C-alpha cells in the first residue's frame, strides 16, 4: 500500500518502555486514538507528518512528546490529548518546518520546549507547566503561537532562551 493508508492504533496501554511509540519519516496518515502511553522514558517520538492523535493520555513519562525535523515532518494534529506529570518535558519540538496543531490539550507539569520551529499552534487547551521555552527561529522565518489557552500555573515564558530570539506569538490567553 502507498503512504496514504496509515495505521489505526486504538485503545492500547503502552507502559514501561524506553520509547512508547515511535513514528518514522514517511509513516503518514495514521490515527492514534484513546491510547494510554505512560511511564516510558519517551512517551511518543514522532518525526512524520499528517498524523492525527486524538484523546491519548501521554502521561507520567520522562518526556511526553518529542518531534523533530525530518523528510516530511510534523503538520499533523494532537486533539484532546493530555501530557501530564512528565518529569522533564511535556512537549519538546525541534526544527519543525511544517507546524503542528495542539487543540484542546492539557499540558501539566514538565516544560514545553519549542526550538527553531514554525507553524506550531497550541489552541484552546490548558497549560499548567512552570516554563515555556521559545528558543530560536526557523531558519527561513515563520512563527508559532499559543492562543485561546488557559494558563493554570504561575508560568514563565522565556522568549530568548540561551540568547536566541523567538517568533512566539501570544494571543487571547488567560
Coordinates of N, CA, C and O in Angstrom, one line a residue:
X1 N 0.8 -1.2 0.0 CA 0.0 0.0 0.0 C 0.9 1.2 0.0 O 2.0 1.2 0.5
X2 N 0.4 2.3 -0.5 CA 1.1 3.5 -0.5 C 1.0 4.3 0.8 O 0.2 3.9 1.6
X3 N 1.7 5.4 0.9 CA 1.8 6.1 2.2 C 0.4 6.6 2.7 O 0.3 6.8 3.9
X4 N -0.6 6.8 1.8 CA -1.8 7.4 2.3 C -2.7 6.4 3.1 O -3.7 6.8 3.7
X5 N -2.3 5.2 3.2 CA -3.0 4.2 4.0 C -2.3 4.0 5.3 O -1.5 3.0 5.4
X6 N -2.5 4.8 6.3 CA -1.8 4.7 7.6 C -2.5 3.7 8.4 O -3.5 3.1 8.1
X7 N -1.9 3.5 9.6 CA -2.5 2.6 10.6 C -3.5 3.3 11.5 O -3.5 4.5 11.6
X8 N -4.3 2.5 12.1 CA -5.2 3.0 13.1 C -4.9 2.2 14.4 O -5.0 1.0 14.4
X9 N -4.4 2.9 15.4 CA -4.0 2.3 16.7 C -4.9 2.8 17.8 O -4.9 4.0 18.1
X10 N -5.7 2.0 18.3 CA -6.8 2.4 19.3 C -6.8 1.6 20.5 O -6.7 0.3 20.5
X11 N -7.1 2.2 21.7 CA -7.3 1.6 22.9 C -6.2 0.6 23.4 O -6.5 -0.5 23.8
X12 N -5.0 1.1 23.4 CA -3.9 0.3 23.9 C -3.3 0.9 25.2 O -3.4 2.1 25.4
X13 N -2.6 0.1 25.9 CA -1.8 0.5 27.1 C -0.4 0.2 26.8 O 0.0 -0.9 26.5
X14 N 0.4 1.3 26.7 CA 1.8 1.2 26.4 C 2.6 1.8 27.6 O 2.6 3.0 27.8
X15 N 3.3 0.9 28.3 CA 3.9 1.3 29.6 C 5.3 0.7 29.7 O 5.6 -0.3 29.2
X16 N 6.1 1.5 30.5 CA 7.4 1.0 30.9 C 8.4 0.6 29.8 O 9.0 -0.5 29.9
X17 N 8.5 1.4 28.8 CA 9.5 1.2 27.7 C 10.4 2.3 27.6 O 10.2 3.4 28.2
X18 N 11.5 2.2 26.8 CA 12.3 3.3 26.6 C 11.5 4.3 25.8 O 11.4 5.5 26.1
X19 N 10.9 3.9 24.7 CA 10.1 4.8 23.8 C 8.7 4.1 23.6 O 8.7 3.0 23.1
X20 N 7.7 4.7 24.1 CA 6.3 4.1 24.0 C 5.9 3.9 22.6 O 5.6 2.8 22.2
X21 N 5.9 4.9 21.8 CA 5.5 4.9 20.4 C 6.5 5.7 19.5 O 6.7 6.8 19.9
X22 N 6.9 5.2 18.4 CA 7.8 6.0 17.5 C 7.2 5.9 16.1 O 6.9 4.8 15.6
X23 N 7.0 7.0 15.5 CA 6.7 7.1 14.1 C 7.9 7.5 13.3 O 8.6 8.4 13.7
X24 N 8.1 6.9 12.1 CA 9.3 7.1 11.3 C 8.9 8.1 10.2 O 7.8 8.2 9.8
X25 N 9.9 8.7 9.6 CA 9.7 9.5 8.4 C 9.0 8.7 7.4 O 9.3 7.6 7.1
X26 N 7.9 9.3 6.8 CA 7.1 8.7 5.8 C 6.0 7.9 6.3 O 5.1 7.4 5.6
X27 N 5.9 7.7 7.6 CA 4.8 6.9 8.2 C 3.6 7.9 8.4 O 3.5 8.5 9.5
X28 N 2.9 8.1 7.4 CA 1.9 9.2 7.4 C 0.4 8.7 7.4 O 0.2 7.5 7.2
X29 N -0.5 9.6 7.6 CA -1.9 9.4 7.6 C -2.4 8.3 8.5 O -3.3 7.5 8.2
X30 N -1.8 8.2 9.7 CA -2.2 7.3 10.7 C -3.0 8.0 11.8 O -2.9 9.2 11.9
X31 N -3.8 7.3 12.5 CA -4.7 7.8 13.5 C -4.4 7.0 14.8 O -4.5 5.8 14.8
X32 N -4.1 7.7 15.8 CA -3.9 7.1 17.2 C -4.9 7.6 18.1 O -5.0 8.9 18.3
X33 N -5.8 6.8 18.6 CA -6.9 7.2 19.4 C -7.1 6.4 20.7 O -6.9 5.2 20.7
X34 N -7.3 7.2 21.8 CA -7.6 6.6 23.1 C -6.6 5.6 23.6 O -6.9 4.6 24.2
X35 N -5.3 5.9 23.4 CA -4.2 5.1 24.0 C -3.7 5.7 25.3 O -3.7 6.9 25.4
X36 N -3.3 4.9 26.1 CA -2.6 5.3 27.4 C -1.1 5.0 27.2 O -0.7 3.8 27.1
X37 N -0.3 6.0 27.2 CA 1.1 5.9 26.9 C 1.8 6.5 28.2 O 2.0 7.7 28.3
X38 N 2.2 5.6 29.1 CA 2.7 6.1 30.4 C 4.0 5.4 30.9 O 4.3 4.3 30.4
X39 N 4.7 6.1 31.7 CA 5.8 5.6 32.4 C 6.9 5.1 31.5 O 7.6 4.1 31.8
X40 N 7.1 5.8 30.4 CA 8.2 5.5 29.5 C 9.3 6.6 29.6 O 9.0 7.6 30.1
X41 N 10.5 6.4 29.1 CA 11.4 7.4 29.0 C 10.9 8.5 28.1 O 10.9 9.7 28.4
X42 N 10.5 8.1 26.9 CA 9.8 9.0 25.9 C 8.5 8.4 25.6 O 8.4 7.2 25.2
X43 N 7.4 9.1 25.8 CA 6.1 8.6 25.5 C 5.9 8.4 24.0 O 5.6 7.3 23.6
X44 N 6.0 9.5 23.3 CA 5.9 9.5 21.8 C 7.0 10.2 21.2 O 7.3 11.3 21.5
X45 N 7.6 9.5 20.2 CA 8.6 10.2 19.3 C 8.1 10.2 17.9 O 7.9 9.1 17.3
X46 N 7.7 11.4 17.4 CA 7.0 11.5 16.1 C 7.8 12.4 15.2 O 8.0 13.5 15.4
X47 N 8.4 11.8 14.1 CA 9.0 12.6 13.1 C 8.4 12.4 11.7 O 9.1 12.4 10.7
X48 N 7.1 12.2 11.7 CA 6.4 12.0 10.4 C 5.2 12.9 10.4 O 4.8 13.4 11.5
X49 N 4.7 13.2 9.2 CA 3.6 14.2 9.1 C 2.2 13.6 8.9 O 2.1 12.4 8.7
X50 N 1.2 14.4 8.9 CA -0.1 14.1 8.5 C -0.8 13.0 9.4 O -1.6 12.2 9.0
X51 N -0.4 13.0 10.7 CA -0.9 12.0 11.6 C -1.9 12.7 12.6 O -1.7 13.9 12.9
X52 N -2.9 12.0 13.0 CA -3.9 12.5 14.0 C -3.8 11.7 15.3 O -3.9 10.5 15.3
X53 N -3.6 12.5 16.4 CA -3.5 11.9 17.7 C -4.7 12.4 18.5 O -4.8 13.6 18.7
X54 N -5.7 11.6 18.8 CA -6.9 12.0 19.4 C -7.2 11.3 20.7 O -7.2 10.1 20.8
X55 N -7.4 12.1 21.8 CA -7.8 11.6 23.1 C -6.8 10.5 23.7 O -7.2 9.5 24.2
X56 N -5.5 10.8 23.5 CA -4.5 10.0 24.1 C -4.0 10.5 25.4 O -3.9 11.7 25.5
X57 N -3.7 9.6 26.3 CA -3.1 10.1 27.6 C -1.6 9.7 27.5 O -1.2 8.6 27.6
X58 N -0.8 10.8 27.4 CA 0.6 10.7 27.2 C 1.2 11.2 28.5 O 1.7 12.3 28.6
X59 N 1.1 10.5 29.6 CA 1.3 11.0 31.0 C 2.4 10.2 31.7 O 2.6 9.0 31.4
X60 N 3.0 10.9 32.7 CA 3.9 10.3 33.6 C 5.1 9.6 32.9 O 5.7 8.7 33.4
X61 N 5.5 10.2 31.8 CA 6.7 9.8 31.1 C 7.9 10.8 31.5 O 7.6 11.8 32.1
X62 N 9.1 10.4 31.2 CA 10.2 11.4 31.5 C 10.0 12.6 30.5 O 10.0 13.7 30.9
X63 N 9.8 12.2 29.2 CA 9.4 13.2 28.2 C 8.1 12.7 27.5 O 8.1 11.6 27.0
X64 N 7.1 13.6 27.5 CA 5.9 13.1 26.9 C 5.9 13.0 25.4 O 5.6 11.9 24.8
X65 N 6.3 14.0 24.7 CA 6.4 14.1 23.2 C 7.6 14.7 22.7 O 8.0 15.8 23.2
X66 N 8.3 14.0 21.8 CA 9.4 14.6 21.0 C 9.1 14.6 19.6 O 8.6 13.6 19.0
X67 N 9.2 15.7 18.9 CA 9.1 15.8 17.5 C 10.3 16.6 16.9 O 10.8 17.5 17.5
X68 N 10.8 16.1 15.8 CA 12.0 16.7 15.2 C 11.9 16.8 13.7 O 11.0 16.1 13.1
X69 N 12.8 17.5 13.1 CA 12.8 17.7 11.7 C 13.1 16.4 11.0 O 13.9 15.6 11.4
X70 N 12.3 16.2 9.9 CA 12.5 15.0 9.1 C 12.2 15.3 7.6 O 12.0 16.5 7.3
X71 N 12.2 14.3 6.8 CA 11.9 14.5 5.4 C 10.6 15.1 5.2 O 10.4 16.0 4.3
X72 N 9.6 14.7 5.9 CA 8.2 15.2 5.8 C 7.6 15.3 7.2 O 6.6 14.7 7.6
X73 N 8.3 16.1 8.1 CA 7.9 16.1 9.5 C 6.6 16.9 9.8 O 6.2 17.7 9.0
X74 N 6.1 16.7 10.9 CA 5.0 17.4 11.5 C 3.8 17.6 10.6 O 3.4 16.6 10.0
X75 N 3.2 18.7 10.7 CA 1.9 19.1 10.1 C 0.8 18.0 10.3 O 0.1 17.6 9.4
X76 N 0.6 17.7 11.6 CA -0.5 16.8 12.0 C -1.2 17.5 13.1 O -1.1 18.7 13.4
X77 N -2.0 16.7 13.9 CA -2.8 17.2 14.9 C -2.8 16.4 16.2 O -2.9 15.1 16.1
X78 N -2.7 17.0 17.3 CA -2.9 16.4 18.6 C -4.2 17.1 19.2 O -4.2 18.3 19.4
X79 N -5.3 16.3 19.3 CA -6.5 16.9 19.8 C -7.0 16.2 21.1 O -7.1 14.9 21.1
X80 N -7.4 16.9 22.1 CA -7.9 16.4 23.3 C -7.0 15.4 23.9 O -7.4 14.4 24.5
X81 N -5.7 15.6 23.9 CA -4.7 14.7 24.5 C -4.2 15.4 25.8 O -4.2 16.6 26.0
X82 N -3.7 14.5 26.7 CA -3.0 15.0 27.9 C -1.6 14.7 27.9 O -1.2 13.6 27.5
X83 N -0.8 15.6 28.3 CA 0.7 15.4 28.5 C 0.9 15.9 30.0 O 1.3 17.0 30.3
X84 N 0.6 15.0 30.9 CA 0.6 15.4 32.3 C 1.7 14.7 33.1 O 2.0 13.5 32.9
X85 N 2.2 15.4 34.0 CA 3.2 14.8 35.0 C 4.4 14.2 34.4 O 4.9 13.2 34.8
X86 N 4.9 14.8 33.3 CA 6.1 14.3 32.6 C 7.3 15.0 33.4 O 7.2 16.2 33.6
X87 N 8.3 14.3 33.7 CA 9.3 14.9 34.7 C 10.3 15.8 34.0 O 10.9 16.7 34.7
X88 N 10.6 15.7 32.7 CA 11.5 16.6 32.1 C 10.7 17.6 31.1 O 10.6 18.8 31.4
X89 N 10.3 17.1 30.1 CA 9.5 17.9 29.1 C 8.1 17.2 28.9 O 8.0 16.0 28.6
X90 N 7.1 18.0 28.9 CA 5.8 17.5 28.5 C 5.8 17.4 27.0 O 5.4 16.5 26.4
X91 N 6.3 18.5 26.3 CA 6.3 18.6 24.8 C 7.7 19.2 24.5 O 8.0 20.3 25.0
X92 N 8.4 18.5 23.6 CA 9.7 19.1 23.1 C 9.7 19.0 21.6 O 9.6 17.9 21.0
X93 N 9.8 20.1 20.9 CA 9.7 20.2 19.5 C 11.0 20.9 19.0 O 11.4 21.9 19.5
X94 N 11.6 20.3 18.0 CA 12.9 20.8 17.5 C 12.9 20.9 15.9 O 12.7 19.9 15.3
X95 N 13.0 22.1 15.4 CA 13.2 22.3 14.0 C 12.0 21.8 13.1 O 12.2 21.3 12.0
X96 N 10.8 22.0 13.6 CA 9.6 21.6 12.8 C 9.5 22.7 11.7 O 9.4 23.8 11.9
X97 N 9.4 22.2 10.5 CA 9.3 23.1 9.3 C 7.9 23.3 8.8 O 7.6 24.2 8.1
X98 N 6.9 22.4 9.2 CA 5.6 22.5 8.6 C 4.5 22.6 9.7 O 3.3 22.6 9.4
X99 N 4.9 22.9 11.0 CA 4.0 23.1 12.0 C 3.3 21.9 12.6 O 3.5 20.8 12.1
X100 N 2.5 22.1 13.6 CA 1.8 21.0 14.3 C 0.7 21.7 15.1 O 0.9 22.8 15.7
X101 N -0.5 21.1 15.1 CA -1.6 21.7 15.9 C -1.9 20.9 17.1 O -2.0 19.7 17.1
X102 N -1.9 21.7 18.3 CA -2.3 21.1 19.6 C -3.6 21.7 19.9 O -3.6 22.9 20.3
X103 N -4.7 21.0 19.8 CA -6.0 21.6 20.1 C -6.7 21.0 21.3 O -6.8 19.7 21.3
X104 N -7.1 21.8 22.2 CA -7.8 21.3 23.4 C -7.0 20.3 24.2 O -7.5 19.3 24.8
X105 N -5.7 20.5 24.3 CA -4.8 19.6 25.0 C -4.5 20.1 26.4 O -4.5 21.3 26.6
X106 N -4.3 19.2 27.3 CA -3.9 19.6 28.7 C -2.4 19.3 28.8 O -2.0 18.1 28.6
X107 N -1.6 20.2 29.3 CA -0.2 20.0 29.5 C 0.1 20.5 30.9 O 0.1 21.7 31.2
X108 N 0.3 19.6 31.8 CA 0.5 19.9 33.2 C 1.9 19.3 33.7 O 2.1 18.1 33.4
X109 N 2.7 20.1 34.3 CA 4.0 19.7 34.8 C 4.9 19.2 33.7 O 4.4 18.7 32.7
X110 N 6.1 19.5 33.7 CA 7.0 19.2 32.6 C 7.0 20.4 31.7 O 6.0 21.0 31.4
X111 N 8.2 20.8 31.3 CA 8.4 22.0 30.5 C 7.9 21.8 29.0 O 7.9 20.7 28.5
X112 N 7.5 22.9 28.4 CA 7.2 22.9 27.0 C 8.5 23.6 26.4 O 8.9 24.7 26.8
X113 N 9.1 22.9 25.4 CA 10.3 23.5 24.8 C 10.1 23.4 23.2 O 9.9 22.4 22.7
X114 N 10.1 24.6 22.6 CA 10.0 24.7 21.2 C 11.2 25.4 20.6 O 11.5 26.6 21.0
X115 N 12.0 24.7 19.8 CA 13.3 25.2 19.3 C 13.2 25.3 17.8 O 12.9 24.3 17.1
X116 N 13.6 26.5 17.2 CA 13.7 26.6 15.8 C 12.6 26.1 15.0 O 12.8 25.4 14.0
X117 N 11.4 26.3 15.4 CA 10.2 25.7 14.7 C 9.3 26.8 14.2 O 9.3 27.9 14.8
X118 N 8.4 26.5 13.3 CA 7.4 27.4 12.8 C 6.1 26.7 12.6 O 6.1 25.5 12.4
X119 N 5.0 27.4 12.6 CA 3.7 26.9 12.3 C 3.1 26.0 13.5 O 2.1 25.4 13.3
X120 N 3.7 26.0 14.6 CA 3.2 25.2 15.8 C 2.1 26.1 16.4 O 2.3 27.3 16.7
X121 N 0.9 25.5 16.7 CA -0.2 26.2 17.4 C -0.7 25.4 18.5 O -1.0 24.2 18.4
X122 N -0.7 26.0 19.7 CA -1.3 25.5 20.9 C -2.6 26.3 21.1 O -2.5 27.5 21.3
X123 N -3.8 25.7 21.0 CA -5.0 26.5 21.0 C -6.1 25.8 21.8 O -6.3 24.6 21.6
X124 N -6.8 26.5 22.6 CA -8.0 26.0 23.3 C -7.7 25.0 24.4 O -8.6 24.2 24.7
X125 N -6.5 25.0 24.9 CA -6.2 24.0 25.9 C -5.9 24.6 27.3 O -6.2 25.8 27.5
X126 N -5.3 23.8 28.1 CA -4.8 24.3 29.4 C -3.4 24.0 29.5 O -2.9 22.9 29.2
X127 N -2.6 25.0 30.0 CA -1.2 24.8 30.2 C -0.9 25.1 31.7 O -1.2 26.2 32.2
X128 N -0.4 24.1 32.4 CA -0.1 24.2 33.8 C 1.4 23.9 34.1 O 1.7 23.3 35.1
X129 N 2.2 24.2 33.1 CA 3.7 24.0 33.3 C 4.3 25.2 33.9 O 3.7 26.3 33.8
X130 N 5.5 25.1 34.5 CA 6.1 26.3 35.0 C 6.8 27.1 34.0 O 6.9 28.3 34.1
X131 N 7.3 26.5 32.9 CA 8.1 27.2 31.9 C 7.8 26.8 30.5 O 7.7 25.6 30.2
X132 N 7.6 27.8 29.6 CA 7.6 27.5 28.2 C 8.8 28.2 27.6 O 9.0 29.4 27.7
X133 N 9.7 27.4 27.0 CA 10.9 27.9 26.4 C 10.6 28.1 24.9 O 10.3 27.1 24.2
X134 N 10.8 29.3 24.4 CA 10.8 29.6 23.0 C 12.2 29.9 22.5 O 12.7 31.0 22.8
X135 N 12.8 29.0 21.9 CA 14.3 29.1 21.6 C 14.5 29.1 20.1 O 14.4 28.1 19.4
X136 N 14.9 30.3 19.6 CA 15.3 30.4 18.2 C 14.1 30.5 17.3 O 13.0 30.3 17.6
X137 N 14.5 30.7 16.0 CA 13.5 30.8 14.9 C 13.9 29.8 13.8 O 15.0 29.4 13.7
X138 N 12.9 29.4 13.1 CA 13.1 28.5 11.9 C 14.0 29.3 11.0 O 13.8 30.5 10.7
X139 N 15.0 28.7 10.4 CA 16.0 29.4 9.5 C 15.3 30.2 8.4 O 15.9 31.3 8.0
X140 N 14.2 29.8 7.8 CA 13.6 30.6 6.8 C 12.5 31.5 7.3 O 11.7 32.0 6.5
X141 N 12.4 31.7 8.6 CA 11.4 32.6 9.1 C 10.1 31.8 9.5 O 10.1 30.6 9.5
X142 N 9.1 32.5 9.9 CA 7.9 31.9 10.4 C 7.7 32.1 11.8 O 8.6 32.6 12.5
X143 N 6.5 31.8 12.3 CA 6.2 32.0 13.7 C 5.5 30.8 14.3 O 5.1 29.9 13.6
X144 N 5.3 30.8 15.6 CA 4.5 29.8 16.3 C 3.6 30.5 17.3 O 3.9 31.7 17.6
X145 N 2.6 29.9 17.8 CA 1.6 30.6 18.6 C 1.0 29.8 19.7 O 0.8 28.6 19.6
X146 N 0.7 30.5 20.8 CA -0.2 30.0 21.9 C -1.4 30.9 21.9 O -1.2 32.1 22.1
X147 N -2.6 30.4 21.7 CA -3.8 31.3 21.6 C -5.0 30.6 22.3 O -5.1 29.4 22.3
X148 N -5.9 31.4 22.8 CA -7.1 30.9 23.4 C -6.9 29.8 24.4 O -7.6 28.9 24.5
X149 N -5.8 30.0 25.2 CA -5.4 28.9 26.1 C -5.5 29.5 27.5 O -5.2 30.6 27.8
X150 N -5.8 28.6 28.5 CA -5.8 29.0 29.9 C -4.5 28.5 30.5 O -4.2 27.3 30.4
X151 N -3.8 29.4 31.2 CA -2.6 29.1 32.0 C -3.1 28.9 33.4 O -3.6 29.8 34.0
X152 N -2.8 27.7 34.0 CA -3.3 27.4 35.3 C -2.2 27.5 36.4 O -2.5 27.3 37.5
X153 N -1.0 27.8 36.0 CA 0.1 27.9 37.0 C 0.8 29.2 36.8 O 0.5 29.9 35.9
X154 N 1.7 29.5 37.7 CA 2.5 30.7 37.5 C 3.5 30.3 36.5 O 4.5 29.6 36.7
X155 N 3.3 30.8 35.3 CA 4.2 30.5 34.2 C 5.2 31.5 33.9 O 5.0 32.7 34.0
X156 N 6.4 31.0 33.4 CA 7.4 31.8 32.8 C 7.4 31.4 31.3 O 7.5 30.3 31.0
X157 N 7.4 32.4 30.5 CA 7.6 32.2 29.0 C 8.9 32.9 28.7 O 9.0 34.1 28.8
X158 N 9.8 32.1 28.3 CA 11.2 32.6 28.0 C 11.3 32.6 26.5 O 11.5 31.6 25.8
X159 N 11.3 33.9 26.0 CA 11.4 34.1 24.6 C 12.8 34.1 24.0 O 13.0 34.0 22.9
X160 N 13.8 34.3 24.9 CA 15.1 34.5 24.5 C 16.0 33.4 25.1 O 17.1 33.7 25.5
X161 N 15.6 32.2 25.2 CA 16.3 31.1 25.8 C 17.7 31.0 25.2 O 17.8 30.9 24.0
X162 N 18.7 30.9 26.0 CA 20.1 30.7 25.5 C 20.5 31.8 24.5 O 21.4 31.5 23.7
X163 N 19.9 32.9 24.6 CA 20.3 34.1 23.8 C 19.8 34.0 22.4 O 20.1 34.9 21.5
X164 N 18.9 33.1 22.1 CA 18.3 33.0 20.8 C 16.9 33.7 20.8 O 16.1 33.3 21.6
X165 N 16.6 34.6 19.9 CA 15.3 35.2 19.8 C 14.2 34.1 19.4 O 14.5 33.0 19.1
X166 N 13.0 34.6 19.4 CA 11.9 33.6 19.0 C 10.8 34.4 18.4 O 10.5 35.6 18.7
X167 N 10.0 33.7 17.5 CA 8.8 34.3 16.9 C 7.6 33.8 17.6 O 6.6 33.6 16.9
X168 N 7.6 33.5 18.9 CA 6.4 33.1 19.6 C 5.4 34.2 19.6 O 5.7 35.3 20.0
X169 N 4.1 34.0 19.2 CA 3.1 35.0 19.4 C 2.1 34.5 20.4 O 1.7 33.3 20.4
X170 N 1.6 35.4 21.3 CA 0.7 35.0 22.4 C -0.6 35.8 22.1 O -0.5 37.1 21.9
X171 N -1.7 35.2 22.0 CA -3.0 35.9 21.7 C -4.2 35.3 22.5 O -4.4 34.1 22.4
X172 N -4.9 36.2 23.1 CA -6.2 35.8 23.8 C -6.0 34.6 24.8 O -6.8 33.7 24.8
X173 N -5.0 34.7 25.6 CA -4.8 33.7 26.6 C -5.2 34.2 28.0 O -5.3 35.4 28.2
X174 N -5.5 33.3 28.9 CA -6.0 33.7 30.2 C -5.2 33.1 31.3 O -4.7 32.0 31.2

